[in-house]
């Protein structure tokens, strides 16, 4: 049973426009959420995170929004740039749980069109 | 540069062969992890180590063993490789048990024929 879901395998956005990547989760014990970016043949790199006590976190062009009641988070990238083309993984953590480790979604391949 | 180093980068094994994937980090992190990435499956946790001397199973541990040799090194062993273990393997480390701020290695692409 998938606890973190990214329902869009791919997304194409024009350069300069806003990219919105979505993520849903089912485990109400998750209290920390992260986004990772991955280029081909490289490991994922940390992008931005948010604690469940917040509903928004911003870092430059990247903003993550969390809607706890809907168990939904989204990553906004504005303006989108060609270097943003990558696979984006949503990840979640139950920091009070017995097991360690992040639970990842399947990823969304973002393609920025010139 | 500081980070997580994985070796080898590529490996082809025959069914039934064994091998060990090596991982080392130089950031003085306590926690280390092994993930596998399969097409359309995201990253799935195989094993983790919250601190030196401790290891625990993740979501998909069957067919694997791990060793936390010291604080820096965390190895993953396949005793008898199977085609289902064909995957890209990522090692990661983080400073705290809560798994925040993972740093990943560049991965090992393993093919079992």
mmCIF file of N, CA and C in Angstrom, chain A:
data_model
loop_
_atom_site.group_PDB
_atom_site.id
_atom_site.type_symbol
_atom_site.label_atom_id
_atom_site.label_comp_id
_atom_site.label_asym_id
_atom_site.label_seq_id
_atom_site.Cartn_x
_atom_site.Cartn_y
_atom_site.Cartn_z
ATOM 1 N N UNK A 1 0.847 -1.176 0.000
ATOM 2 C CA UNK A 1 0.000 0.000 0.000
ATOM 3 C C UNK A 1 0.894 1.241 0.000
ATOM 4 N N UNK A 2 0.699 2.081 -0.997
ATOM 5 C CA UNK A 2 1.575 3.224 -1.160
ATOM 6 C C UNK A 2 1.152 4.341 -0.214
ATOM 7 N N UNK A 3 2.058 4.767 0.644
ATOM 8 C CA UNK A 3 1.727 5.796 1.625
ATOM 9 C C UNK A 3 1.992 7.209 1.122
ATOM 10 N N UNK A 4 2.852 7.326 0.125
ATOM 11 C CA UNK A 4 3.147 8.625 -0.477
ATOM 12 C C UNK A 4 2.912 8.478 -1.979
ATOM 13 N N UNK A 5 2.025 9.305 -2.503
ATOM 14 C CA UNK A 5 1.617 9.134 -3.891
ATOM 15 C C UNK A 5 1.899 10.387 -4.703
ATOM 16 N N UNK A 6 2.552 10.188 -5.822
ATOM 17 C CA UNK A 6 2.715 11.246 -6.800
ATOM 18 C C UNK A 6 2.027 10.742 -8.064
ATOM 19 N N UNK A 7 0.857 11.258 -8.323
ATOM 20 C CA UNK A 7 0.000 10.671 -9.345
ATOM 21 C C UNK A 7 0.333 11.106 -10.763
ATOM 22 N N UNK A 8 1.212 12.088 -10.899
ATOM 23 C CA UNK A 8 1.598 12.512 -12.239
ATOM 24 C C UNK A 8 3.002 12.019 -12.532
ATOM 25 N N UNK A 9 3.157 11.016 -13.401
ATOM 26 C CA UNK A 9 4.503 10.518 -13.711
ATOM 27 C C UNK A 9 5.356 11.568 -14.417
ATOM 28 N N UNK A 10 4.693 12.464 -15.166
ATOM 29 C CA UNK A 10 5.455 13.488 -15.869
ATOM 30 C C UNK A 10 4.639 14.770 -15.974
ATOM 31 N N UNK A 11 5.372 15.870 -16.169
ATOM 32 C CA UNK A 11 4.753 17.193 -16.269
ATOM 33 C C UNK A 11 5.618 18.035 -17.185
ATOM 34 N N UNK A 12 4.990 18.679 -18.147
ATOM 35 C CA UNK A 12 5.712 19.538 -19.075
ATOM 36 C C UNK A 12 5.257 20.974 -18.874
ATOM 37 N N UNK A 13 6.230 21.885 -18.685
ATOM 38 C CA UNK A 13 5.930 23.287 -18.405
ATOM 39 C C UNK A 13 6.828 24.170 -19.267
ATOM 40 N N UNK A 14 6.299 25.264 -19.698
ATOM 41 C CA UNK A 14 7.084 26.190 -20.507
ATOM 42 C C UNK A 14 8.025 26.995 -19.610
ATOM 43 N N UNK A 15 9.215 27.227 -20.113
ATOM 44 C CA UNK A 15 10.197 28.042 -19.392
ATOM 45 C C UNK A 15 9.584 29.383 -18.999
ATOM 46 N N UNK A 16 9.833 29.783 -17.749
ATOM 47 C CA UNK A 16 9.321 31.047 -17.248
ATOM 48 C C UNK A 16 7.977 30.935 -16.542
ATOM 49 N N UNK A 17 7.263 29.842 -16.796
ATOM 50 C CA UNK A 17 5.958 29.659 -16.155
ATOM 51 C C UNK A 17 6.133 28.975 -14.802
ATOM 52 N N UNK A 18 5.036 28.801 -14.105
ATOM 53 C CA UNK A 18 5.059 28.126 -12.818
ATOM 54 C C UNK A 18 4.915 26.614 -13.007
ATOM 55 N N UNK A 19 5.728 25.855 -12.281
ATOM 56 C CA UNK A 19 5.590 24.396 -12.229
ATOM 57 C C UNK A 19 4.980 24.043 -10.877
ATOM 58 N N UNK A 20 3.973 23.192 -10.910
ATOM 59 C CA UNK A 20 3.327 22.745 -9.670
ATOM 60 C C UNK A 20 3.341 21.224 -9.645
ATOM 61 N N UNK A 21 4.045 20.692 -8.670
ATOM 62 C CA UNK A 21 4.132 19.247 -8.507
ATOM 63 C C UNK A 21 3.351 18.861 -7.255
ATOM 64 N N UNK A 22 2.549 17.820 -7.373
ATOM 65 C CA UNK A 22 1.653 17.440 -6.293
ATOM 66 C C UNK A 22 2.038 16.118 -5.650
ATOM 67 N N UNK A 23 1.635 15.991 -4.388
ATOM 68 C CA UNK A 23 1.957 14.796 -3.615
ATOM 69 C C UNK A 23 0.847 14.584 -2.587
ATOM 70 N N UNK A 24 0.383 13.356 -2.459
ATOM 71 C CA UNK A 24 -0.620 13.016 -1.452
ATOM 72 C C UNK A 24 -0.066 11.926 -0.546
ATOM 73 N N UNK A 25 -0.502 11.928 0.687
ATOM 74 C CA UNK A 25 -0.048 10.890 1.607
ATOM 75 C C UNK A 25 -1.234 10.349 2.383
ATOM 76 N N UNK A 26 -1.073 9.134 2.888
ATOM 77 C CA UNK A 26 -2.179 8.490 3.586
ATOM 78 C C UNK A 26 -1.907 8.317 5.080
ATOM 79 N N UNK A 27 -0.639 8.321 5.477
ATOM 80 C CA UNK A 27 -0.287 8.069 6.872
ATOM 81 C C UNK A 27 -0.370 9.371 7.671
ATOM 82 N N UNK A 28 -1.331 9.455 8.559
ATOM 83 C CA UNK A 28 -1.534 10.682 9.336
ATOM 84 C C UNK A 28 -0.433 10.907 10.375
ATOM 85 N N UNK A 29 0.439 9.913 10.544
ATOM 86 C CA UNK A 29 1.552 10.063 11.489
ATOM 87 C C UNK A 29 2.741 10.792 10.869
ATOM 88 N N UNK A 30 2.745 10.958 9.567
ATOM 89 C CA UNK A 30 3.823 11.708 8.928
ATOM 90 C C UNK A 30 3.797 13.153 9.430
ATOM 91 N N UNK A 31 4.950 13.648 9.852
ATOM 92 C CA UNK A 31 4.990 15.006 10.373
ATOM 93 C C UNK A 31 6.117 15.841 9.772
ATOM 94 N N UNK A 32 6.786 15.290 8.776
ATOM 95 C CA UNK A 32 7.858 16.054 8.131
ATOM 96 C C UNK A 32 7.909 15.606 6.683
ATOM 97 N N UNK A 33 7.997 16.591 5.797
ATOM 98 C CA UNK A 33 7.904 16.295 4.369
ATOM 99 C C UNK A 33 9.055 16.971 3.635
ATOM 100 N N UNK A 34 9.565 16.266 2.642
ATOM 101 C CA UNK A 34 10.721 16.771 1.905
ATOM 102 C C UNK A 34 10.515 16.565 0.415
ATOM 103 N N UNK A 35 11.166 17.407 -0.356
ATOM 104 C CA UNK A 35 11.241 17.226 -1.806
ATOM 105 C C UNK A 35 12.703 17.042 -2.196
ATOM 106 N N UNK A 36 12.925 16.038 -3.061
ATOM 107 C CA UNK A 36 14.247 15.771 -3.594
ATOM 108 C C UNK A 36 14.188 15.881 -5.107
ATOM 109 N N UNK A 37 15.297 16.293 -5.664
ATOM 110 C CA UNK A 37 15.429 16.456 -7.110
ATOM 111 C C UNK A 37 16.496 15.476 -7.583
ATOM 112 N N UNK A 38 16.246 14.840 -8.733
ATOM 113 C CA UNK A 38 17.202 13.852 -9.216
ATOM 114 C C UNK A 38 17.437 14.011 -10.707
ATOM 115 N N UNK A 39 18.727 14.171 -11.051
ATOM 116 C CA UNK A 39 19.136 14.152 -12.449
ATOM 117 C C UNK A 39 19.549 12.728 -12.800
ATOM 118 N N UNK A 40 19.509 12.378 -14.099
ATOM 119 C CA UNK A 40 19.937 11.040 -14.532
ATOM 120 C C UNK A 40 21.367 10.744 -14.093
ATOM 121 N N UNK A 41 21.596 9.521 -13.669
ATOM 122 C CA UNK A 41 22.919 9.027 -13.279
ATOM 123 C C UNK A 41 23.496 9.752 -12.061
ATOM 124 N N UNK A 42 22.650 10.427 -11.302
ATOM 125 C CA UNK A 42 23.090 11.054 -10.063
ATOM 126 C C UNK A 42 22.164 10.633 -8.930
ATOM 127 N N UNK A 43 22.645 10.828 -7.694
ATOM 128 C CA UNK A 43 21.777 10.585 -6.564
ATOM 129 C C UNK A 43 20.821 11.739 -6.346
ATOM 130 N N UNK A 44 19.709 11.497 -5.655
ATOM 131 C CA UNK A 44 18.780 12.594 -5.347
ATOM 132 C C UNK A 44 19.459 13.645 -4.480
ATOM 133 N N UNK A 45 19.065 14.889 -4.668
ATOM 134 C CA UNK A 45 19.578 15.977 -3.834
ATOM 135 C C UNK A 45 18.418 16.679 -3.152
ATOM 136 N N UNK A 46 18.639 17.053 -1.906
ATOM 137 C CA UNK A 46 17.602 17.699 -1.113
ATOM 138 C C UNK A 46 17.252 19.062 -1.692
ATOM 139 N N UNK A 47 15.963 19.350 -1.740
ATOM 140 C CA UNK A 47 15.512 20.615 -2.313
ATOM 141 C C UNK A 47 14.891 21.519 -1.244
ATOM 142 N N UNK A 48 13.867 21.040 -0.594
ATOM 143 C CA UNK A 48 13.153 21.847 0.376
ATOM 144 C C UNK A 48 12.331 20.930 1.268
ATOM 145 N N UNK A 49 12.033 21.391 2.484
ATOM 146 C CA UNK A 49 11.252 20.562 3.399
ATOM 147 C C UNK A 49 10.239 21.422 4.141
ATOM 148 N N UNK A 50 9.314 20.748 4.816
ATOM 149 C CA UNK A 50 8.325 21.448 5.622
ATOM 150 C C UNK A 50 7.898 20.568 6.777
ATOM 151 N N UNK A 51 7.759 21.191 7.920
ATOM 152 C CA UNK A 51 7.255 20.499 9.090
ATOM 153 C C UNK A 51 5.739 20.580 9.108
ATOM 154 N N UNK A 52 5.108 19.620 9.750
ATOM 155 C CA UNK A 52 3.639 19.591 9.772
ATOM 156 C C UNK A 52 3.038 20.735 10.590
ATOM 157 N N UNK A 53 3.867 21.455 11.331
ATOM 158 C CA UNK A 53 3.330 22.590 12.094
ATOM 159 C C UNK A 53 3.234 23.842 11.230
ATOM 160 N N UNK A 54 3.728 23.755 10.002
ATOM 161 C CA UNK A 54 3.652 24.876 9.079
ATOM 162 C C UNK A 54 2.766 24.519 7.895
ATOM 163 N N UNK A 55 2.335 25.546 7.161
ATOM 164 C CA UNK A 55 1.591 25.267 5.947
ATOM 165 C C UNK A 55 2.311 25.771 4.697
ATOM 166 N N UNK A 56 3.432 26.431 4.910
ATOM 167 C CA UNK A 56 4.178 26.966 3.763
ATOM 168 C C UNK A 56 5.633 27.140 4.143
ATOM 169 N N UNK A 57 6.505 26.809 3.201
ATOM 170 C CA UNK A 57 7.922 27.097 3.368
ATOM 171 C C UNK A 57 8.486 27.521 2.024
ATOM 172 N N UNK A 58 9.254 28.598 2.031
ATOM 173 C CA UNK A 58 9.731 29.187 0.788
ATOM 174 C C UNK A 58 11.249 29.266 0.799
ATOM 175 N N UNK A 59 11.854 28.969 -0.342
ATOM 176 C CA UNK A 59 13.303 29.078 -0.478
ATOM 177 C C UNK A 59 13.597 29.472 -1.912
ATOM 178 N N UNK A 60 13.780 30.767 -2.118
ATOM 179 C CA UNK A 60 14.047 31.258 -3.458
ATOM 180 C C UNK A 60 12.892 30.998 -4.399
ATOM 181 N N UNK A 61 13.159 30.300 -5.481
ATOM 182 C CA UNK A 61 12.103 30.018 -6.467
ATOM 183 C C UNK A 61 11.190 28.865 -6.055
ATOM 184 N N UNK A 62 11.520 28.216 -4.969
ATOM 185 C CA UNK A 62 10.810 27.003 -4.554
ATOM 186 C C UNK A 62 9.958 27.271 -3.316
ATOM 187 N N UNK A 63 8.706 26.856 -3.388
ATOM 188 C CA UNK A 63 7.796 26.975 -2.254
ATOM 189 C C UNK A 63 7.059 25.658 -2.099
ATOM 190 N N UNK A 64 6.985 25.173 -0.873
ATOM 191 C CA UNK A 64 6.207 23.972 -0.603
ATOM 192 C C UNK A 64 5.018 24.367 0.256
ATOM 193 N N UNK A 65 3.853 23.866 -0.120
ATOM 194 C CA UNK A 65 2.610 24.100 0.604
ATOM 195 C C UNK A 65 2.120 22.780 1.175
ATOM 196 N N UNK A 66 1.638 22.842 2.404
ATOM 197 C CA UNK A 66 1.121 21.639 3.057
ATOM 198 C C UNK A 66 -0.310 21.874 3.496
ATOM 199 N N UNK A 67 -1.197 20.967 3.099
ATOM 200 C CA UNK A 67 -2.588 20.984 3.532
ATOM 201 C C UNK A 67 -2.825 19.707 4.322
ATOM 202 N N UNK A 68 -2.717 19.818 5.646
ATOM 203 C CA UNK A 68 -2.801 18.620 6.482
ATOM 204 C C UNK A 68 -4.165 17.965 6.434
ATOM 205 N N UNK A 69 -5.220 18.772 6.389
ATOM 206 C CA UNK A 69 -6.555 18.189 6.397
ATOM 207 C C UNK A 69 -6.793 17.352 5.157
ATOM 208 N N UNK A 70 -6.201 17.776 4.043
ATOM 209 C CA UNK A 70 -6.356 17.036 2.789
ATOM 210 C C UNK A 70 -5.238 16.016 2.589
ATOM 211 N N UNK A 71 -4.262 16.001 3.474
ATOM 212 C CA UNK A 71 -3.080 15.144 3.337
ATOM 213 C C UNK A 71 -2.449 15.345 1.965
ATOM 214 N N UNK A 72 -2.183 16.589 1.682
ATOM 215 C CA UNK A 72 -1.692 16.969 0.356
ATOM 216 C C UNK A 72 -0.610 18.011 0.485
ATOM 217 N N UNK A 73 0.447 17.850 -0.302
ATOM 218 C CA UNK A 73 1.441 18.912 -0.387
ATOM 219 C C UNK A 73 1.799 19.148 -1.840
ATOM 220 N N UNK A 74 2.287 20.340 -2.094
ATOM 221 C CA UNK A 74 2.657 20.687 -3.458
ATOM 222 C C UNK A 74 3.951 21.492 -3.441
ATOM 223 N N UNK A 75 4.681 21.363 -4.515
ATOM 224 C CA UNK A 75 5.917 22.113 -4.724
ATOM 225 C C UNK A 75 5.693 23.061 -5.894
ATOM 226 N N UNK A 76 5.915 24.353 -5.658
ATOM 227 C CA UNK A 76 5.791 25.350 -6.696
ATOM 228 C C UNK A 76 7.176 25.855 -7.069
ATOM 229 N N UNK A 77 7.437 25.900 -8.356
ATOM 230 C CA UNK A 77 8.703 26.430 -8.857
ATOM 231 C C UNK A 77 8.355 27.588 -9.789
ATOM 232 N N UNK A 78 8.837 28.787 -9.405
ATOM 233 C CA UNK A 78 8.519 29.923 -10.253
ATOM 234 C C UNK A 78 9.651 30.948 -10.218
ATOM 235 N N UNK A 79 10.137 31.416 -11.371
ATOM 236 C CA UNK A 79 9.810 30.901 -12.681
ATOM 237 C C UNK A 79 10.577 29.613 -12.979
ATOM 238 N N UNK A 80 10.016 28.768 -13.796
ATOM 239 C CA UNK A 80 10.683 27.510 -14.157
ATOM 240 C C UNK A 80 11.836 27.797 -15.124
ATOM 241 N N UNK A 81 12.925 27.049 -14.904
ATOM 242 C CA UNK A 81 14.127 27.237 -15.731
ATOM 243 C C UNK A 81 14.523 25.893 -16.343
ATOM 244 N N UNK A 82 15.274 25.904 -17.439
ATOM 245 C CA UNK A 82 15.659 24.636 -18.085
ATOM 246 C C UNK A 82 16.374 23.673 -17.130
ATOM 247 N N UNK A 83 17.179 24.207 -16.223
ATOM 248 C CA UNK A 83 17.895 23.359 -15.270
ATOM 249 C C UNK A 83 17.002 22.687 -14.258
ATOM 250 N N UNK A 84 15.724 23.069 -14.241
ATOM 251 C CA UNK A 84 14.781 22.420 -13.328
ATOM 252 C C UNK A 84 14.285 21.092 -13.880
ATOM 253 N N UNK A 85 14.575 20.815 -15.128
ATOM 254 C CA UNK A 85 14.168 19.534 -15.722
ATOM 255 C C UNK A 85 14.867 18.396 -14.978
ATOM 256 N N UNK A 86 14.084 17.552 -14.335
ATOM 257 C CA UNK A 86 14.614 16.493 -13.481
ATOM 258 C C UNK A 86 13.433 15.673 -12.973
ATOM 259 N N UNK A 87 13.734 14.623 -12.233
ATOM 260 C CA UNK A 87 12.684 13.882 -11.538
ATOM 261 C C UNK A 87 12.611 14.399 -10.109
ATOM 262 N N UNK A 88 11.408 14.693 -9.652
ATOM 263 C CA UNK A 88 11.188 15.223 -8.306
ATOM 264 C C UNK A 88 10.482 14.175 -7.461
ATOM 265 N N UNK A 89 11.077 13.886 -6.309
ATOM 266 C CA UNK A 89 10.501 12.922 -5.383
ATOM 267 C C UNK A 89 9.972 13.640 -4.152
ATOM 268 N N UNK A 90 8.777 13.300 -3.788
ATOM 269 C CA UNK A 90 8.192 13.712 -2.532
ATOM 270 C C UNK A 90 8.524 12.640 -1.495
ATOM 271 N N UNK A 91 8.854 13.041 -0.277
ATOM 272 C CA UNK A 91 9.184 12.076 0.766
ATOM 273 C C UNK A 91 8.576 12.517 2.087
ATOM 274 N N UNK A 92 8.297 11.557 2.949
ATOM 275 C CA UNK A 92 7.653 11.858 4.223
ATOM 276 C C UNK A 92 8.286 11.049 5.336
ATOM 277 N N UNK A 93 8.148 11.590 6.554
ATOM 278 C CA UNK A 93 8.765 10.960 7.717
ATOM 279 C C UNK A 93 7.828 11.030 8.907
ATOM 280 N N UNK A 94 7.736 9.919 9.628
ATOM 281 C CA UNK A 94 7.087 9.902 10.935
ATOM 282 C C UNK A 94 8.199 9.997 11.967
ATOM 283 N N UNK A 95 8.475 11.196 12.453
ATOM 284 C CA UNK A 95 9.650 11.390 13.307
ATOM 285 C C UNK A 95 9.505 10.723 14.665
ATOM 286 N N UNK A 96 8.288 10.386 15.039
ATOM 287 C CA UNK A 96 8.094 9.715 16.321
ATOM 288 C C UNK A 96 7.944 8.209 16.192
ATOM 289 N N UNK A 97 8.054 7.723 14.978
ATOM 290 C CA UNK A 97 7.848 6.310 14.732
ATOM 291 C C UNK A 97 9.033 5.465 15.133
ATOM 292 N N UNK A 98 8.811 4.181 15.240
ATOM 293 C CA UNK A 98 9.877 3.280 15.636
ATOM 294 C C UNK A 98 10.884 3.045 14.540
ATOM 295 N N UNK A 99 10.438 3.135 13.296
ATOM 296 C CA UNK A 99 11.347 2.870 12.185
ATOM 297 C C UNK A 99 11.926 4.183 11.664
ATOM 298 N N UNK A 100 13.131 4.095 11.191
ATOM 299 C CA UNK A 100 13.772 5.264 10.608
ATOM 300 C C UNK A 100 13.611 5.217 9.100
ATOM 301 N N UNK A 101 13.978 6.271 8.436
ATOM 302 C CA UNK A 101 13.965 6.263 6.989
ATOM 303 C C UNK A 101 12.774 6.992 6.414
ATOM 304 N N UNK A 102 13.026 7.648 5.301
ATOM 305 C CA UNK A 102 11.988 8.369 4.589
ATOM 306 C C UNK A 102 11.174 7.419 3.716
ATOM 307 N N UNK A 103 9.897 7.745 3.530
ATOM 308 C CA UNK A 103 9.035 7.048 2.587
ATOM 309 C C UNK A 103 8.885 7.942 1.372
ATOM 310 N N UNK A 104 9.238 7.413 0.212
ATOM 311 C CA UNK A 104 9.260 8.199 -1.013
ATOM 312 C C UNK A 104 8.061 7.884 -1.899
ATOM 313 N N UNK A 105 7.642 8.896 -2.658
ATOM 314 C CA UNK A 105 6.719 8.672 -3.752
ATOM 315 C C UNK A 105 7.470 8.152 -4.963
ATOM 316 N N UNK A 106 6.742 7.879 -6.043
ATOM 317 C CA UNK A 106 7.355 7.293 -7.225
ATOM 318 C C UNK A 106 8.054 8.322 -8.106
ATOM 319 N N UNK A 107 7.819 9.592 -7.838
ATOM 320 C CA UNK A 107 8.498 10.627 -8.587
ATOM 321 C C UNK A 107 7.672 11.202 -9.725
ATOM 322 N N UNK A 108 7.952 12.454 -10.054
ATOM 323 C CA UNK A 108 7.365 13.145 -11.203
ATOM 324 C C UNK A 108 8.496 13.688 -12.055
ATOM 325 N N UNK A 109 8.470 13.337 -13.333
ATOM 326 C CA UNK A 109 9.496 13.828 -14.256
ATOM 327 C C UNK A 109 9.048 15.182 -14.802
ATOM 328 N N UNK A 110 9.721 16.237 -14.386
ATOM 329 C CA UNK A 110 9.409 17.593 -14.838
ATOM 330 C C UNK A 110 10.258 17.927 -16.060
ATOM 331 N N UNK A 111 9.588 18.369 -17.106
ATOM 332 C CA UNK A 111 10.277 18.750 -18.340
ATOM 333 C C UNK A 111 9.972 20.218 -18.598
ATOM 334 N N UNK A 112 11.003 21.035 -18.662
ATOM 335 C CA UNK A 112 10.832 22.459 -18.923
ATOM 336 C C UNK A 112 11.094 22.701 -20.402
ATOM 337 N N UNK A 113 10.074 23.165 -21.087
ATOM 338 C CA UNK A 113 10.162 23.412 -22.520
ATOM 339 C C UNK A 113 10.661 24.829 -22.793
ATOM 340 N N UNK A 114 11.606 24.982 -23.722
ATOM 341 C CA UNK A 114 12.126 26.338 -24.006
ATOM 342 C C UNK A 114 11.075 27.218 -24.688
#
